[in-house]
Coordinates of C-alpha atoms and ligand atoms in Angstrom, one line a residue:
X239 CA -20.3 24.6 -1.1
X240 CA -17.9 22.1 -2.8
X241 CA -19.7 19.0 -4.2
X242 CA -17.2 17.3 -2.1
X243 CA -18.0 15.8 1.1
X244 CA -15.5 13.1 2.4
X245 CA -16.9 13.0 5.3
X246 CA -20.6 11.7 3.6
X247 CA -18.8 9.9 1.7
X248 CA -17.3 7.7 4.5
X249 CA -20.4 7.3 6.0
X250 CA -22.2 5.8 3.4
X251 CA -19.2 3.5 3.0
X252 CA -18.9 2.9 6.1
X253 CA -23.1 1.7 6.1
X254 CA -22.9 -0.3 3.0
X255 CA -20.1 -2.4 4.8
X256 CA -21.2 -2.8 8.4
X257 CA -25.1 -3.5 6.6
X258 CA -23.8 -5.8 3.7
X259 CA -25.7 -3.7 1.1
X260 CA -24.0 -2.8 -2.1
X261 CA -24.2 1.0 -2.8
X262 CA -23.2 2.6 -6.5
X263 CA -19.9 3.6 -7.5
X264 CA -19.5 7.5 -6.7
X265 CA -15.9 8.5 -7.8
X266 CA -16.8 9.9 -11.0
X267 CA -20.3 11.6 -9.9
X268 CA -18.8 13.2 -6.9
X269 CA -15.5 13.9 -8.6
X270 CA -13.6 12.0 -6.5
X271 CA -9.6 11.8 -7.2
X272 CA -7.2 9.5 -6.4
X273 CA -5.7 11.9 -3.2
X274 CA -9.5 12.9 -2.4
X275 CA -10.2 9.4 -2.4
X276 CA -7.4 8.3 0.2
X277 CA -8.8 11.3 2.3
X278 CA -12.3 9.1 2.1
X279 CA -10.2 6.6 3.0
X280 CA -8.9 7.6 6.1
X281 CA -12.2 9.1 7.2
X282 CA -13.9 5.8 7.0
X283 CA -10.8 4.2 8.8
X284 CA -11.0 6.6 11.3
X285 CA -15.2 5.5 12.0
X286 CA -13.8 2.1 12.7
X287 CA -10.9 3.2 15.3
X288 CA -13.8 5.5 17.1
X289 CA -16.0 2.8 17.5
X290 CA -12.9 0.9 19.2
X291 CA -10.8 -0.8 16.6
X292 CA -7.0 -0.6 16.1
X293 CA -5.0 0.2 13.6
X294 CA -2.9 -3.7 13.0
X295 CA -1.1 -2.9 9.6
X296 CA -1.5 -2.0 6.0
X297 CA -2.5 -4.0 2.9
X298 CA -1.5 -3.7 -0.8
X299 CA -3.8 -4.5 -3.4
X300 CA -3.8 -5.0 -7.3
X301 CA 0.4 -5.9 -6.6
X302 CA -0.5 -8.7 -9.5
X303 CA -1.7 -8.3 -13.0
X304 CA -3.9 -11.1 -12.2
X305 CA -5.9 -8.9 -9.7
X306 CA -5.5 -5.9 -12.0
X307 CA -7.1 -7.8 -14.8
X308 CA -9.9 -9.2 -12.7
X309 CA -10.9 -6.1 -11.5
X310 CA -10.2 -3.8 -14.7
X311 CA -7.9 -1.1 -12.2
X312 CA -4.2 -1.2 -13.4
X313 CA -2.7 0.7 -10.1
X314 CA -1.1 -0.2 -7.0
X315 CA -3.1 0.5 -3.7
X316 CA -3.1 0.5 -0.3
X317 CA -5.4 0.6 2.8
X318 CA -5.3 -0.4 6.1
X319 CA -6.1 -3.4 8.2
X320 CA -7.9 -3.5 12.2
X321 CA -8.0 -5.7 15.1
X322 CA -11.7 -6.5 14.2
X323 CA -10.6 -7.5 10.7
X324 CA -8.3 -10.3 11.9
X325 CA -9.7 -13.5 12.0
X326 CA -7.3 -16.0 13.8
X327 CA -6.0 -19.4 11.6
X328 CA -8.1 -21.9 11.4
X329 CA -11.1 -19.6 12.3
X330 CA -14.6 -18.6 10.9
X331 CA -16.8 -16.0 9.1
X332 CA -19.9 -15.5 8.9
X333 CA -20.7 -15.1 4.8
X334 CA -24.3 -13.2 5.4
X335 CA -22.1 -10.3 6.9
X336 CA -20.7 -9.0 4.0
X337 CA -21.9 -8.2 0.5
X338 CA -20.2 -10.4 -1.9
X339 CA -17.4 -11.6 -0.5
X340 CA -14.5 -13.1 -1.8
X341 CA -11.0 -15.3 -1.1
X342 CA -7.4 -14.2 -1.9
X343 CA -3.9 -15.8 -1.3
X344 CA -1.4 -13.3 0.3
X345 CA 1.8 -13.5 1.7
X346 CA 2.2 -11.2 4.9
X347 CA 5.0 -9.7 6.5
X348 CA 5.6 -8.7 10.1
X349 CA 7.0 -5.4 10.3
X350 CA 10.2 -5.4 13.1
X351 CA 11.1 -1.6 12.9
X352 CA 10.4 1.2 10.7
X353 CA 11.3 1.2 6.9
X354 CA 11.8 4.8 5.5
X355 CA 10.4 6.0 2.0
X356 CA 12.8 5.0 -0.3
X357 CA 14.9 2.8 1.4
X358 CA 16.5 -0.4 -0.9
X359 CA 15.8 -3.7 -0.9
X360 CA 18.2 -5.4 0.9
X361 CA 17.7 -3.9 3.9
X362 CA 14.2 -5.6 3.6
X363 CA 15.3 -8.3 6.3
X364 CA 16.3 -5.7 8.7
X365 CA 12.6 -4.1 8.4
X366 CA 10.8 -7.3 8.4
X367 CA 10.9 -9.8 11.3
X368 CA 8.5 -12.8 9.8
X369 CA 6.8 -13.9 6.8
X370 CA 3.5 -15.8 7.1
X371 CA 0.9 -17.4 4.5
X372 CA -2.3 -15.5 4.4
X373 CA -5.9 -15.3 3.3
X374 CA -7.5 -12.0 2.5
X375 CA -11.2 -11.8 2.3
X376 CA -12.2 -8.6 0.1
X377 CA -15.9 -7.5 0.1
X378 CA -16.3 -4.5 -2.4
X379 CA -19.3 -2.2 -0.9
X380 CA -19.8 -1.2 -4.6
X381 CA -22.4 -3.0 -6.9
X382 CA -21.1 -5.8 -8.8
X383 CA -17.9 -5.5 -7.4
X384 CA -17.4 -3.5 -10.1
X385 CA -15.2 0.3 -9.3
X386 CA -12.5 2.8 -10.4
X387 CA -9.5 3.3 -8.9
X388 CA -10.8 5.9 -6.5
X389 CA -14.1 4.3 -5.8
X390 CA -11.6 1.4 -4.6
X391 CA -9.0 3.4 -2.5
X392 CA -11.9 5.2 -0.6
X393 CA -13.5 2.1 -0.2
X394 CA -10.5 0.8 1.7
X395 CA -9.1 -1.6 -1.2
X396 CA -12.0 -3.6 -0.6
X397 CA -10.8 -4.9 2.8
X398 CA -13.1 -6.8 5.1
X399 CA -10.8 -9.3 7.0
X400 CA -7.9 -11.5 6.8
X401 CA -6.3 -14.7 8.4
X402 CA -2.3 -15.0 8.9
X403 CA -1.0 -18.6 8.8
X404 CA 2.5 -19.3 11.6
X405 CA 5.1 -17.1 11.1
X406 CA 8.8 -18.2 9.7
X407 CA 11.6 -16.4 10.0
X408 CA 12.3 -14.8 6.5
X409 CA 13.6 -17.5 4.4
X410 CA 16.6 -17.0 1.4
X411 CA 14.0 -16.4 -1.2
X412 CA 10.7 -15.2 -1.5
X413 CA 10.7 -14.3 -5.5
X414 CA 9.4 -17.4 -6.9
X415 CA 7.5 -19.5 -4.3
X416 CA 4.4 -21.7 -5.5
X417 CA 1.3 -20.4 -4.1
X418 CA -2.5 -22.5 -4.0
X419 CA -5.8 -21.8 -3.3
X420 CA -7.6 -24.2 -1.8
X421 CA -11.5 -24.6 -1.9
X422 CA -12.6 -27.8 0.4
X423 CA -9.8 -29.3 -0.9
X424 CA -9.5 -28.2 -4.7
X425 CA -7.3 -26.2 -6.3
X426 CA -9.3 -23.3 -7.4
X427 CA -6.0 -20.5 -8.2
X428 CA -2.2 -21.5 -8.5
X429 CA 0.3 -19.1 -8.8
X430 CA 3.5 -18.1 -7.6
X431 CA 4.8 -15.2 -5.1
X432 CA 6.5 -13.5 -8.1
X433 CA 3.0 -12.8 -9.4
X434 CA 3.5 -10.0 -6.5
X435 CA 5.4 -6.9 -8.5
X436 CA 8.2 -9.7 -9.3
X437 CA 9.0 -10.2 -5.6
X438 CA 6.4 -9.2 -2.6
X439 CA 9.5 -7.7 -1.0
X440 CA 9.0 -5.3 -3.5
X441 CA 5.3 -5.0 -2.7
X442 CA 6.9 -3.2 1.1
X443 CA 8.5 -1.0 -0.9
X444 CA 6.0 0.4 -2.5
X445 CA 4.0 0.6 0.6
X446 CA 6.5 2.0 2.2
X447 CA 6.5 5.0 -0.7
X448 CA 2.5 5.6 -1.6
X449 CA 1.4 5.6 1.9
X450 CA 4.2 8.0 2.6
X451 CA 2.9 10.3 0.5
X452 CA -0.1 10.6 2.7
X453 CA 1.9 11.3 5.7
X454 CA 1.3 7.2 6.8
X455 CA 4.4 5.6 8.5
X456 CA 4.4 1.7 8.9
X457 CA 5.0 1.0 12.3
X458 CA 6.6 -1.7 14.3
X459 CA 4.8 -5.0 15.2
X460 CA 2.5 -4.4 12.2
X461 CA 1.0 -7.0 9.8
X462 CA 1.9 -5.9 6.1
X463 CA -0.3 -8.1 3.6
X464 CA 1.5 -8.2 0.0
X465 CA -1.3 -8.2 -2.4
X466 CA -3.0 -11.0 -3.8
X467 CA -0.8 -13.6 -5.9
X468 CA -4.1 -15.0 -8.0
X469 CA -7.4 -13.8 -8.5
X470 CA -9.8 -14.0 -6.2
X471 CA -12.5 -16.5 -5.5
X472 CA -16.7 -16.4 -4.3
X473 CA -16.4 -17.4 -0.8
X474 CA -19.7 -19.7 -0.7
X475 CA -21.6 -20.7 2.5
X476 CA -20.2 -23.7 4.3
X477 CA -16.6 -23.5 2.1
X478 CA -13.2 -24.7 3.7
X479 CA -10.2 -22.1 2.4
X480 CA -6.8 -22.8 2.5
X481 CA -3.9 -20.6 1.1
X482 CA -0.4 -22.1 0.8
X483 CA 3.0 -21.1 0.2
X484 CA 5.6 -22.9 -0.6
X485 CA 8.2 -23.1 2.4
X486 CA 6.0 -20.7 4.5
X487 CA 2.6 -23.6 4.9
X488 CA -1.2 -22.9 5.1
X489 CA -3.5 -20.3 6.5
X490 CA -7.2 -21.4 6.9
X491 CA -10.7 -19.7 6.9
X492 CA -14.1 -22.0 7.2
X493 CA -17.0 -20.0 6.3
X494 CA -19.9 -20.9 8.4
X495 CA -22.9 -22.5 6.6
Ligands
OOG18 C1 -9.2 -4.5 -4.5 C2 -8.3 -5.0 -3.5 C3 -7.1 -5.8 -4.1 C4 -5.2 -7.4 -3.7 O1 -4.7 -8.2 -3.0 O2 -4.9 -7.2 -4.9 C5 -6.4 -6.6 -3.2 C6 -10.2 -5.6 -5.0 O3 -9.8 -6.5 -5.7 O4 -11.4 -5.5 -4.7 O5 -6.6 -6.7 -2.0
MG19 MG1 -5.7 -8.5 -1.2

Protein backbone atom coordinates (compact mmCIF):
# COMPACT_ATOMS: atom_id res chain seq x y z
CA UNK A 1 0.00 0.00 0.00
CA UNK A 2 1.33 3.58 -0.93
CA UNK A 3 1.81 5.78 2.15
CA UNK A 4 -0.34 8.00 0.23
CA UNK A 5 -3.85 8.49 1.05
CA UNK A 6 -5.49 11.71 -0.47
CA UNK A 7 -8.50 10.77 0.39
CA UNK A 8 -7.42 10.67 4.58
CA UNK A 9 -5.81 13.33 4.00
CA UNK A 10 -8.92 15.48 3.02
CA UNK A 11 -10.68 14.27 5.68
CA UNK A 12 -8.66 15.25 8.31
CA UNK A 13 -8.57 18.66 6.65
CA UNK A 14 -11.60 18.79 6.06
CA UNK A 15 -12.26 18.06 10.35
CA UNK A 16 -9.69 20.46 11.48
CA UNK A 17 -11.70 23.23 9.47
CA UNK A 18 -15.30 22.56 10.05
CA UNK A 19 -14.02 21.82 14.05
CA UNK A 20 -11.68 24.89 14.32
CA UNK A 21 -8.78 22.71 15.64
CA UNK A 22 -5.32 23.10 14.23
CA UNK A 23 -3.86 19.78 13.13
CA UNK A 24 0.18 19.35 12.17
CA UNK A 25 1.62 20.05 9.00
CA UNK A 26 1.72 16.54 6.90
CA UNK A 27 3.35 17.39 3.48
CA UNK A 28 6.71 16.33 4.24
CA UNK A 29 5.70 13.15 6.55
CA UNK A 30 3.31 11.81 4.03
CA UNK A 31 5.32 12.82 1.07
CA UNK A 32 3.09 14.96 -0.22
CA UNK A 33 3.95 16.96 -3.67
CA UNK A 34 2.94 19.87 -5.04
CA UNK A 35 0.44 17.81 -7.88
CA UNK A 36 -0.44 15.24 -4.91
CA UNK A 37 -1.27 18.08 -2.99
CA UNK A 38 -3.76 19.78 -5.52
CA UNK A 39 -5.29 16.15 -5.79
CA UNK A 40 -5.87 16.66 -1.72
CA UNK A 41 -7.11 19.71 -2.77
CA UNK A 42 -9.84 18.79 -4.78
CA UNK A 43 -10.82 15.84 -2.62
CA UNK A 44 -11.48 18.16 0.23
CA UNK A 45 -13.30 20.59 -2.19
CA UNK A 46 -15.28 17.96 -3.42
CA UNK A 47 -16.48 17.05 0.77
CA UNK A 48 -17.84 20.53 0.65
CA UNK A 49 -19.88 20.37 -2.82
CA UNK A 50 -21.34 16.81 -1.37
CA UNK A 51 -22.52 18.23 1.57
CA UNK A 52 -24.38 20.92 -0.73
CA UNK A 53 -22.01 23.71 -1.51
CA UNK A 54 -21.16 25.19 -4.94
CA UNK A 55 -18.43 25.72 -6.70
CA UNK A 56 -18.49 30.20 -6.93
CA UNK A 57 -14.89 30.86 -8.34
CA UNK A 58 -11.23 30.46 -7.78
CA UNK A 59 -8.69 32.34 -5.55
CA UNK A 60 -4.97 33.10 -5.99
CA UNK A 61 -2.82 33.28 -3.11
CA UNK A 62 0.82 34.39 -2.26
CA UNK A 63 0.34 36.86 -5.81
CA UNK A 64 2.47 39.49 -3.44
CA UNK A 65 5.80 39.19 -1.88
CA UNK A 66 4.26 40.60 1.07
CA UNK A 67 2.19 37.44 1.56
CA UNK A 68 5.13 35.28 0.41
CA UNK A 69 7.30 36.75 3.05
CA UNK A 70 4.70 36.53 5.81
CA UNK A 71 4.08 33.15 5.25
CA UNK A 72 7.80 31.90 4.26
CA UNK A 73 6.13 30.00 0.67
CA UNK A 74 7.64 31.83 -2.39
CA UNK A 75 4.93 30.28 -5.06
CA UNK A 76 1.89 31.18 -6.67
CA UNK A 77 -1.31 29.18 -5.71
CA UNK A 78 -4.66 28.67 -6.24
CA UNK A 79 -7.81 27.09 -4.73
CA UNK A 80 -11.32 27.44 -4.91
CA UNK A 81 -14.02 29.39 -3.35
CA UNK A 82 -18.14 28.12 -2.37
CA UNK A 83 -21.42 29.54 -1.93
CA UNK A 84 -21.02 28.86 1.89
CA UNK A 85 -17.73 30.78 1.83
CA UNK A 86 -19.36 34.07 0.72
CA UNK A 87 -20.29 36.33 3.24
CA UNK A 88 -22.38 39.23 1.74
CA UNK A 89 -20.84 43.20 2.32
CA UNK A 90 -21.40 44.59 5.20
CA UNK A 91 -22.02 41.09 6.81
CA UNK A 92 -20.68 39.00 9.81
CA UNK A 93 -18.53 36.00 11.13
CA UNK A 94 -18.54 34.33 13.78
CA UNK A 95 -14.54 34.33 14.97
CA UNK A 96 -14.93 31.01 17.41
CA UNK A 97 -15.64 29.10 13.98
CA UNK A 98 -12.35 29.03 12.72
CA UNK A 99 -8.85 28.39 14.02
CA UNK A 100 -6.95 31.47 13.84
CA UNK A 101 -8.27 33.43 11.51
CA UNK A 102 -7.17 36.24 9.63
CA UNK A 103 -8.05 39.51 7.23
CA UNK A 104 -6.67 40.21 3.66
CA UNK A 105 -7.35 43.01 1.07
CA UNK A 106 -8.18 41.60 -2.43
CA UNK A 107 -9.28 42.89 -5.51
CA UNK A 108 -11.88 40.38 -7.26
CA UNK A 109 -12.89 39.98 -10.62
CA UNK A 110 -16.05 38.76 -12.19
CA UNK A 111 -15.41 36.40 -14.78
CA UNK A 112 -17.89 37.24 -18.19
CA UNK A 113 -16.76 34.18 -20.40
CA UNK A 114 -14.05 31.81 -20.55
CA UNK A 115 -10.29 32.82 -20.76
CA UNK A 116 -8.16 30.07 -22.31
CA UNK A 117 -4.61 28.97 -20.94
CA UNK A 118 -2.33 31.27 -22.38
CA UNK A 119 -4.35 33.84 -23.64
CA UNK A 120 -2.72 37.78 -23.50
CA UNK A 121 -3.44 40.36 -21.53
CA UNK A 122 -5.41 42.59 -23.32
CA UNK A 123 -8.03 40.52 -24.03
CA UNK A 124 -8.34 40.68 -20.11
CA UNK A 125 -11.47 43.13 -20.51
CA UNK A 126 -13.16 40.80 -22.76
CA UNK A 127 -12.82 37.87 -20.04
CA UNK A 128 -13.68 39.97 -17.13
CA UNK A 129 -17.07 41.71 -16.76
CA UNK A 130 -16.43 43.64 -13.16
CA UNK A 131 -13.94 44.46 -10.70
CA UNK A 132 -14.96 44.73 -7.00
CA UNK A 133 -12.92 45.53 -3.59
CA UNK A 134 -12.70 42.49 -1.46
CA UNK A 135 -11.84 40.95 1.91
CA UNK A 136 -10.49 37.50 2.23
CA UNK A 137 -10.59 35.75 5.50
CA UNK A 138 -7.77 32.87 5.51
CA UNK A 139 -7.83 30.37 8.42
CA UNK A 140 -4.77 27.92 7.99
CA UNK A 141 -6.05 24.39 9.60
CA UNK A 142 -2.26 23.88 10.23
CA UNK A 143 -0.57 24.74 13.69
CA UNK A 144 0.77 28.08 13.96
CA UNK A 145 -0.28 29.01 10.75
CA UNK A 146 2.84 27.85 9.86
CA UNK A 147 3.07 25.29 6.26
CA UNK A 148 4.92 24.31 3.09
CA UNK A 149 3.76 24.83 -0.09
CA UNK A 150 1.92 21.60 -0.39
CA UNK A 151 0.62 21.55 3.16
CA UNK A 152 -0.93 24.96 1.78
CA UNK A 153 -2.41 23.93 -1.66
CA UNK A 154 -4.09 20.75 -0.06
CA UNK A 155 -5.23 22.88 2.54
CA UNK A 156 -7.19 24.94 0.03
CA UNK A 157 -4.72 28.12 0.21
CA UNK A 158 -6.01 28.62 3.45
CA UNK A 159 -9.47 29.76 2.34
CA UNK A 160 -12.37 30.02 4.75
CA UNK A 161 -14.55 32.97 3.42
CA UNK A 162 -14.57 36.09 1.69
CA UNK A 163 -16.71 39.41 1.19
CA UNK A 164 -16.92 41.30 -2.35
CA UNK A 165 -17.60 45.03 -2.09
CA UNK A 166 -20.14 46.67 -5.41
CA UNK A 167 -18.99 45.86 -8.65
CA UNK A 168 -17.49 48.60 -11.27
CA UNK A 169 -17.18 48.13 -14.60
CA UNK A 170 -13.43 47.63 -15.30
CA UNK A 171 -11.85 50.89 -14.99
CA UNK A 172 -8.56 52.23 -17.40
CA UNK A 173 -6.08 51.05 -14.87
CA UNK A 174 -5.85 48.65 -12.37
CA UNK A 175 -1.75 48.49 -12.05
CA UNK A 176 -1.20 50.89 -9.40
CA UNK A 177 -4.35 51.60 -7.26
CA UNK A 178 -3.87 52.47 -3.37
CA UNK A 179 -5.27 49.78 -1.36
CA UNK A 180 -6.11 50.00 2.87
CA UNK A 181 -6.91 47.89 5.42
CA UNK A 182 -8.98 49.04 7.85
CA UNK A 183 -9.32 47.75 11.52
CA UNK A 184 -12.31 49.76 13.37
CA UNK A 185 -11.25 52.56 11.66
CA UNK A 186 -7.24 52.33 11.58
CA UNK A 187 -5.05 51.65 9.09
CA UNK A 188 -3.53 48.48 9.88
CA UNK A 189 -1.90 47.42 5.97
CA UNK A 190 -1.47 50.04 3.03
CA UNK A 191 -0.45 48.99 -0.14
CA UNK A 192 -1.16 49.20 -3.66
CA UNK A 193 -2.85 46.74 -6.46
CA UNK A 194 0.64 46.41 -8.13
CA UNK A 195 1.72 44.54 -5.06
CA UNK A 196 -0.37 41.78 -7.02
CA UNK A 197 2.34 40.13 -9.62
CA UNK A 198 2.78 44.02 -10.97
CA UNK A 199 -0.85 44.15 -12.07
CA UNK A 200 -3.82 41.69 -10.65
CA UNK A 201 -4.74 41.38 -14.31
CA UNK A 202 -1.89 39.41 -14.35
CA UNK A 203 -2.86 37.42 -11.29
CA UNK A 204 -6.00 35.85 -14.05
CA UNK A 205 -3.42 34.89 -16.04
CA UNK A 206 -1.77 32.93 -14.06
CA UNK A 207 -4.94 31.33 -12.84
CA UNK A 208 -5.96 30.85 -15.89
CA UNK A 209 -2.48 28.67 -16.63
CA UNK A 210 -1.83 26.61 -13.05
CA UNK A 211 -5.30 25.55 -12.66
CA UNK A 212 -5.26 24.55 -16.29
CA UNK A 213 -2.76 22.29 -15.63
CA UNK A 214 -5.07 20.38 -13.45
CA UNK A 215 -7.67 20.09 -15.94
CA UNK A 216 -9.70 23.31 -14.01
CA UNK A 217 -11.50 25.70 -16.47
CA UNK A 218 -12.73 29.22 -15.02
CA UNK A 219 -16.13 29.53 -15.86
CA UNK A 220 -18.58 32.18 -16.54
CA UNK A 221 -20.32 34.28 -13.77
CA UNK A 222 -17.44 33.25 -11.43
CA UNK A 223 -15.77 35.37 -8.62
CA UNK A 224 -11.85 35.41 -9.30
CA UNK A 225 -10.12 36.87 -6.04
CA UNK A 226 -6.52 38.20 -7.00
CA UNK A 227 -4.36 37.48 -4.09
CA UNK A 228 -3.77 39.47 -1.20
CA UNK A 229 -2.15 43.11 -1.85
CA UNK A 230 -0.74 43.32 2.09
CA UNK A 231 -0.17 40.98 4.65
CA UNK A 232 -2.67 39.71 6.55
CA UNK A 233 -4.10 40.74 9.78
CA UNK A 234 -5.61 38.71 13.39
CA UNK A 235 -9.20 39.09 12.91
CA UNK A 236 -10.13 39.76 16.76
CA UNK A 237 -13.61 39.32 18.35
CA UNK A 238 -15.82 42.28 17.95
CA UNK A 239 -13.40 43.98 15.05
CA UNK A 240 -14.95 46.18 12.19
CA UNK A 241 -12.81 45.35 8.66
CA UNK A 242 -12.86 47.41 5.82
CA UNK A 243 -10.79 46.90 2.59
CA UNK A 244 -10.48 49.80 0.03
CA UNK A 245 -9.40 50.40 -3.28
CA UNK A 246 -8.77 53.18 -4.84
CA UNK A 247 -11.57 53.97 -7.59
CA UNK A 248 -13.30 50.55 -6.96
CA UNK A 249 -14.57 51.64 -2.78
CA UNK A 250 -14.95 49.41 0.37
CA UNK A 251 -15.90 45.87 1.13
CA UNK A 252 -16.86 45.27 4.88
CA UNK A 253 -16.79 42.26 7.43
CA UNK A 254 -17.84 42.85 11.28
CA UNK A 255 -16.78 39.99 13.30
CA UNK A 256 -19.22 39.22 15.99
CA UNK A 257 -18.09 39.69 19.61
C1 LIG B 1 -2.17 31.23 2.00
C2 LIG B 1 -3.20 31.91 1.15
C3 LIG B 1 -2.67 33.17 0.51
C4 LIG B 1 -3.26 35.35 -0.64
O1 LIG B 1 -4.12 36.18 -0.93
O2 LIG B 1 -2.06 35.55 -0.83
C5 LIG B 1 -3.71 34.07 0.00
C6 LIG B 1 -2.05 31.88 3.38
O3 LIG B 1 -1.52 32.99 3.48
O4 LIG B 1 -2.43 31.22 4.34
O5 LIG B 1 -4.90 33.87 0.08
MG1 LIG C 1 -6.02 35.72 -0.19
Amino acid sequence: MSGLDPAGIAEQLDKAATTATAIPQLAAEVGLDVDAAYGVQTALVQRRLDRGERLVGLKMGLTSKAKMAQVGVDEVIWGRLTDAMWVPDGGSVDVSTYIHPRVEPEVAFLLDRLPEPGEPLGAFTDAVRAVAPAIELIDSRYANFTFSLPDVIADNTSAAAFVIGPWSPVPDGLDNLGVLLEIDGRVAQVGSTAAILGDPRRALDEGVRLAGRHGVRLREGWVFLAGAATAAVPLRPGAQVRAVVEKLGTATLKAAS
